[in-house]
Amino acid sequence: MMPVKVTFLGTAAGIPTPERGLPAVLLDFDGEHLLLDCGEGTQRTMLQLGFGLCRRMRIFITHLHGDHVFGMPGMIQTMNLLNRAHPLEVYGPPGLKDFLERSTFSMMSEPVFPIKVHEVQQGMVLSCKGYKVEAAWADHAVPNLAYRFEFGGSAGRFRPSKAEALGIPEGPLRSELKDGRSVQLPNGSVVNPADVLSEPVSGIAVVYTGDTRRCKGVLELAKEADLLIHEATFGSDLVDYAAQQGHSTAADAAEAAKDAHVKKLIMTHISARYSDSGTLLREAKAIFADADVATDLAHYTLKS
Amino acid sequence: MMPVKVTFLGTAAGIPTPERGLPAVLLDFDGEHLLLDCGEGTQRTMLQLGFGLCRRMRIFITHLHGDHVFGMPGMIQTMNLLNRAHPLEVYGPPGLKDFLERSTFSMMSEPVFPIKVHEVQQGMVLSCKGYKVEAAWADHAVPNLAYRFEFGGSAGRFRPSKAEALGIPEGPLRSELKDGRSVQLPNGSVVNPADVLSEPVSGIAVVYTGDTRRCKGVLELAKEADLLIHEATFGSDLVDYAAQQGHSTAADAAEAAKDAHVKKLIMTHISARYSDSGTLLREAKAIFADADVATDLAHYTLKS
């Protein structure tokens, strides 16, 4: 399958710094841009990196705090100036539609190409050719959705010749096996899905949290993911403040990665007070070894 | 008098480029920030350059196209997070109040410090200790104000000893002279203001256009200014398109500088198509010698 390229466009928390822009992560898969949050300045960083704004694109917004959404009006204006023709699909929590209407009211920024806004909730958000997206409520000061992206991957394909050889009659028993459930044949023998299906193809799963305390919703969403992108606004010096503000520490992010048995953790949404993120990284690595702190423009390529 | 420091924060037209951010110019005078337009990304550039967001500050908006205003909501959110206490004063054309209300409606960005919005028209906008600001209608697709900032400067002071020596009686004749008008004495002799006033102190005048065709309003506003910051979106290759879109070419900007007898011209709002601005500079210099094309982060110090 095609690889997934993950690029951190902005890795700051609410206040940008010279090194960290406001939050945005780009997943690049099979010629389509999936943009996770859209902080102020995102359009310029995309243009700097050569990610065109007229390509197929979906935006997934975690929540409606300004630092996660204020890049959208300007990006839409630029898309207008570039004569974007492709529709733009935007997903996010309730209130997204109202935000977009208010903020693009200004002259020249009302979209002149089709823009489809999907206000979504916990559950399956999207299933299309090549990938599917699921959301879960995280735990922040305002409604915040975490997203799981599953690229490629498929259950094993049904092999009629194998079913024939095992004497499985056409009909409901075969359907059960195709759906991944074991069945008992009339002669009493048990057939498992693996007996009649080809090897399943594993995909690539990426989970992105937006802002959140460590919480059960994210833990379940992130189970066995290849990559968990978890906010880590603070270090152990501000445990209480993190909880009070609805944020995670580096240790919280690492605990989530460990409990969800993910392969890799990348922390982002780093408070401006940590000009050196070394402490955050050490605190996370003490709990979960394969941890990184994201830096702006860093990119990772995920292959299945 | 204190010098005026002019810093170009963003010099692009509607679409940012890797080299040029969206429009904003900062005048730094006597510890106060005067921000001219506030394109997306302005807050980060200010922080990068060490211009604090909690200082005394006034914002002057030329017009309500997104590329000139979309930096404001995020800047206000950051000011909230930094616990700004100083009021923020924002000046601009009618519609500014509505834009700010709509765009800061999002959670966390509604200002928690005093914000005073002044919707202004052509004429005197502001006169305060140290400087005064005048506006004139420029000529763009939507209402666009050009601003003239006059820093320091004063008429000559009245010298009673000189008046005494010339035999000018106390009363209305002296008032006329103080106000800069010549008078005739009872004995028939004429006295000019320069005979009884000290040398006037010249100030520093800076004019900023926002988006505009070359027009009479800007010409009159810019008369004898020390610095004219004029948009020059296009070159001579796009004369007709510039006129149609309500923009200037480099030659238009230079003609304005020449006709207004300014000391220096700096062109900004450069279309993304000119990755090399050399042509624009040559076209301007052929008409007005002391011309520059602004680059991001360039700064100039003006002294009287």
PDB file of C-alpha atoms in Angstrom, chain A residues 214 218-219 222-225 228 230 250-266 283-291:
ATOM      1  CA  ARG A 214      -5.311  11.638  29.484  1.00  0.00           C
ATOM      2  CA  VAL A 218      -8.406   8.425  23.553  1.00  0.00           C
ATOM      3  CA  LEU A 219      -7.058   5.236  25.122  1.00  0.00           C
ATOM      4  CA  ALA A 222      -5.622   4.571  20.063  1.00  0.00           C
ATOM      5  CA  LYS A 223      -5.517   0.797  20.692  1.00  0.00           C
ATOM      6  CA  GLU A 224      -2.628  -0.804  18.749  1.00  0.00           C
ATOM      7  CA  ALA A 225      -2.179   2.267  16.543  1.00  0.00           C
ATOM      8  CA  LEU A 228      -0.247   8.203  18.438  1.00  0.00           C
ATOM      9  CA  HIS A 230      -0.809  13.124  21.625  1.00  0.00           C
ATOM     10  CA  ALA A 250       4.475  14.401  28.777  1.00  0.00           C
ATOM     11  CA  ALA A 251       4.003  11.588  31.294  1.00  0.00           C
ATOM     12  CA  ASP A 252       0.246  11.519  30.583  1.00  0.00           C
ATOM     13  CA  ALA A 253       0.924  11.169  26.866  1.00  0.00           C
ATOM     14  CA  ALA A 254       3.421   8.376  27.506  1.00  0.00           C
ATOM     15  CA  GLU A 255       1.006   6.529  29.825  1.00  0.00           C
ATOM     16  CA  ALA A 256      -1.646   6.721  27.102  1.00  0.00           C
ATOM     17  CA  ALA A 257       0.801   5.338  24.528  1.00  0.00           C
ATOM     18  CA  LYS A 258       1.802   2.518  26.862  1.00  0.00           C
ATOM     19  CA  ASP A 259      -1.739   1.570  27.873  1.00  0.00           C
ATOM     20  CA  ALA A 260      -2.976   1.643  24.270  1.00  0.00           C
ATOM     21  CA  HIS A 261      -0.023  -0.480  23.099  1.00  0.00           C
ATOM     22  CA  VAL A 262       0.779   1.861  20.225  1.00  0.00           C
ATOM     23  CA  LYS A 263       3.980   1.472  18.262  1.00  0.00           C
ATOM     24  CA  LYS A 264       5.151   5.074  18.405  1.00  0.00           C
ATOM     25  CA  LEU A 265       4.269   8.250  20.288  1.00  0.00           C
ATOM     26  CA  ILE A 266       4.901  11.778  19.019  1.00  0.00           C
ATOM     27  CA  GLU A 283       9.763  12.293  31.247  1.00  0.00           C
ATOM     28  CA  ALA A 284       7.937  10.488  28.437  1.00  0.00           C
ATOM     29  CA  LYS A 285      10.724   8.055  27.593  1.00  0.00           C
ATOM     30  CA  ALA A 286      10.907   6.910  31.222  1.00  0.00           C
ATOM     31  CA  ILE A 287       7.409   5.486  30.658  1.00  0.00           C
ATOM     32  CA  PHE A 288       7.286   4.720  26.904  1.00  0.00           C
ATOM     33  CA  ALA A 289      10.536   4.248  25.021  1.00  0.00           C
ATOM     34  CA  ASP A 290       9.537   5.050  21.430  1.00  0.00           C
ATOM     35  CA  ALA A 291       8.549   8.649  22.100  1.00  0.00           C
TER      36      ALA A 291
END
